[in-house]
Amino acid sequence: MTDAATVYLGIGSNRDRERHILAALNALSERYELTGVSSVFESESVGFEGSLFYNMVVGIRTGESVATLSRFLKGLEIDNGHQPGMPKFSPRTLDLDILTYDDRIGVIDGVELPRGEILTNAFVLWPLAEIAPDEQHPVDGRTYRELWAAYDRDQKLWPIALRWQGRAISPRPGTS
């Protein structure tokens, strides 16, 4: 894949969490080269009262356009019980978000790049800093390690133990 882009994806679930997180990892690994898999973090809901979420970030390499990747992710969400048209802040069986696509900036094929949540939500920034600590945010310019070190919002999250394909992916040393 010489023209492949490096993409970081956010994965989240607060309904039958382990099953949906593992289903996403399986589907993504079948279609793409995974370049990084973060620990899985449990966190409180943000923006609504709801059950705890599992969140993580994965890196992939793909030659697909933003539009093609976005369509695949939306289909994967629906395959896992996501109801299109639900309010933004509501329970999720599976939520998949394109966080970055190389260093592209702006709204591309209807997708905001980089995703604004990187700078505001610990459940996105911590796992991103874990698997891509020296990568620079395309707009801010600081590395994800620097952004995480400077993060000062009060969001509660903690790494949880999770196994995928017979190995522990979480927690990683130094995540707590």
XYZ file of C-alpha atoms in Angstrom:
176
model
C 0.000 0.000 0.000
C 2.268 2.758 -1.194
C -0.482 5.407 -1.229
C -1.959 4.276 2.064
C -2.963 6.827 4.663
C -2.380 6.498 8.375
C -5.732 6.838 10.103
C -6.667 6.826 13.776
C -10.134 5.618 14.723
C -12.024 6.000 17.979
C -14.083 3.004 19.113
C -16.712 3.244 21.842
C -19.589 1.253 23.307
C -21.790 1.351 26.389
C -24.180 -1.492 25.504
C -22.828 -5.065 25.605
C -19.464 -3.303 25.541
C -16.953 -6.132 25.316
C -18.831 -7.913 22.529
C -19.086 -4.782 20.391
C -15.507 -3.611 20.979
C -14.180 -7.059 20.015
C -16.487 -7.224 16.969
C -15.091 -3.880 15.792
C -11.498 -5.010 16.283
C -12.175 -8.239 14.368
C -13.830 -6.438 11.444
C -11.157 -3.733 11.269
C -8.302 -6.246 11.393
C -9.881 -8.288 8.582
C -10.092 -5.260 6.275
C -7.105 -3.087 7.246
C -3.544 -3.278 8.477
C -3.701 -2.322 12.148
C -0.736 -0.143 13.137
C -1.678 0.314 16.784
C -4.227 -0.890 19.319
C -4.609 1.092 22.530
C -5.687 -0.109 25.909
C -9.418 -0.143 26.531
C -10.606 2.536 28.933
C -13.805 2.576 30.923
C -15.314 6.017 31.390
C -18.387 7.841 32.501
C -20.833 9.006 29.834
C -20.150 12.522 28.536
C -23.106 14.730 27.633
C -25.827 12.473 29.051
C -26.634 10.204 31.983
C -25.898 6.662 30.918
C -24.019 3.488 31.671
C -20.231 3.413 31.561
C -18.465 3.335 28.198
C -15.549 1.320 26.904
C -13.349 3.434 24.603
C -10.152 2.833 22.695
C -8.224 4.016 19.642
C -6.774 1.977 16.798
C -4.424 3.004 14.024
C -4.925 1.628 10.533
C -3.348 1.961 7.098
C -5.741 2.280 4.174
C -5.805 3.314 0.551
C -9.531 4.044 0.815
C -10.889 7.558 0.574
C -12.380 9.240 3.623
C -15.853 8.664 2.119
C -15.293 4.928 1.553
C -13.833 4.451 5.029
C -16.696 6.417 6.603
C -19.308 4.317 4.762
C -17.628 1.111 5.935
C -17.553 2.327 9.556
C -21.226 3.403 9.466
C -22.163 -0.019 8.045
C -20.167 -1.740 10.792
C -21.996 0.335 13.411
C -25.368 -0.675 11.939
C -24.288 -4.333 11.731
C -23.667 -4.106 15.476
C -27.072 -2.673 16.361
C -26.462 1.070 16.088
C -29.704 2.871 15.263
C -29.135 5.693 12.735
C -30.787 8.980 13.667
C -30.391 8.551 17.422
C -29.506 11.690 19.408
C -25.758 12.412 19.553
C -25.635 11.973 23.316
C -27.295 8.593 23.819
C -26.342 4.962 24.540
C -24.337 3.232 21.809
C -23.838 -0.395 20.878
C -20.904 0.689 18.728
C -19.582 4.121 17.823
C -16.716 4.421 15.313
C -15.151 7.786 14.529
C -12.383 8.839 12.171
C -10.120 10.928 14.419
C -7.381 11.757 11.911
C -6.633 10.841 8.297
C -2.935 11.546 7.726
C -2.545 15.290 8.317
C -5.700 16.328 6.474
C -7.589 19.322 7.825
C -11.163 20.445 7.167
C -14.441 18.786 6.332
C -13.687 16.032 3.841
C -16.528 13.911 2.480
C -18.671 15.121 5.389
C -16.090 14.158 8.040
C -14.459 16.790 10.271
C -10.684 16.247 10.285
C -9.116 16.153 12.728
C -12.044 15.310 14.992
C -12.586 17.990 17.632
C -12.999 15.431 20.430
C -9.262 14.746 20.360
C -8.629 17.975 22.250
C -11.646 17.815 24.569
C -12.250 14.212 25.617
C -9.855 12.182 27.746
C -11.332 8.930 26.410
C -10.017 9.916 22.956
C -6.782 11.705 23.854
C -5.350 9.236 26.397
C -5.557 6.160 24.111
C -4.339 8.234 21.143
C -1.356 9.429 23.201
C -0.710 5.808 24.163
C -0.390 4.473 20.593
C 0.822 7.594 18.767
C 2.691 9.620 21.407
C 5.055 11.354 18.980
C 2.524 12.081 16.236
C 1.553 15.739 15.963
C -2.013 17.016 16.024
C -2.549 18.393 12.485
C -3.912 21.752 13.727
C -2.504 22.258 17.232
C 1.002 21.078 16.297
C 1.797 19.504 19.657
C 2.344 15.775 19.963
C -0.386 13.644 21.486
C 1.973 12.964 24.401
C 2.285 16.734 24.997
C -1.457 17.255 24.637
C -2.183 14.462 27.124
C 0.394 15.811 29.605
C -1.313 19.234 29.427
C -4.879 17.863 29.627
C -6.669 19.474 32.566
C -10.360 18.629 32.261
C -12.078 16.558 34.898
C -13.106 13.402 33.040
C -12.896 10.103 34.874
C -11.557 7.079 33.025
C -9.426 4.070 33.846
C -7.863 1.210 31.866
C -9.649 -2.142 32.103
C -8.428 -5.652 31.378
C -9.439 -6.980 27.960
C -8.193 -9.820 25.776
C -8.434 -9.990 21.999
C -7.338 -12.854 19.765
C -5.868 -14.714 22.734
C -3.693 -11.896 24.050
C -4.073 -9.119 26.566
C -4.427 -5.768 24.826
C -5.315 -3.936 27.965
C -4.151 -2.526 30.223
C -0.699 -1.606 28.995
C 2.115 -0.813 31.396
C 2.034 2.846 32.355
C -1.619 3.446 31.465
C -2.825 3.935 35.000
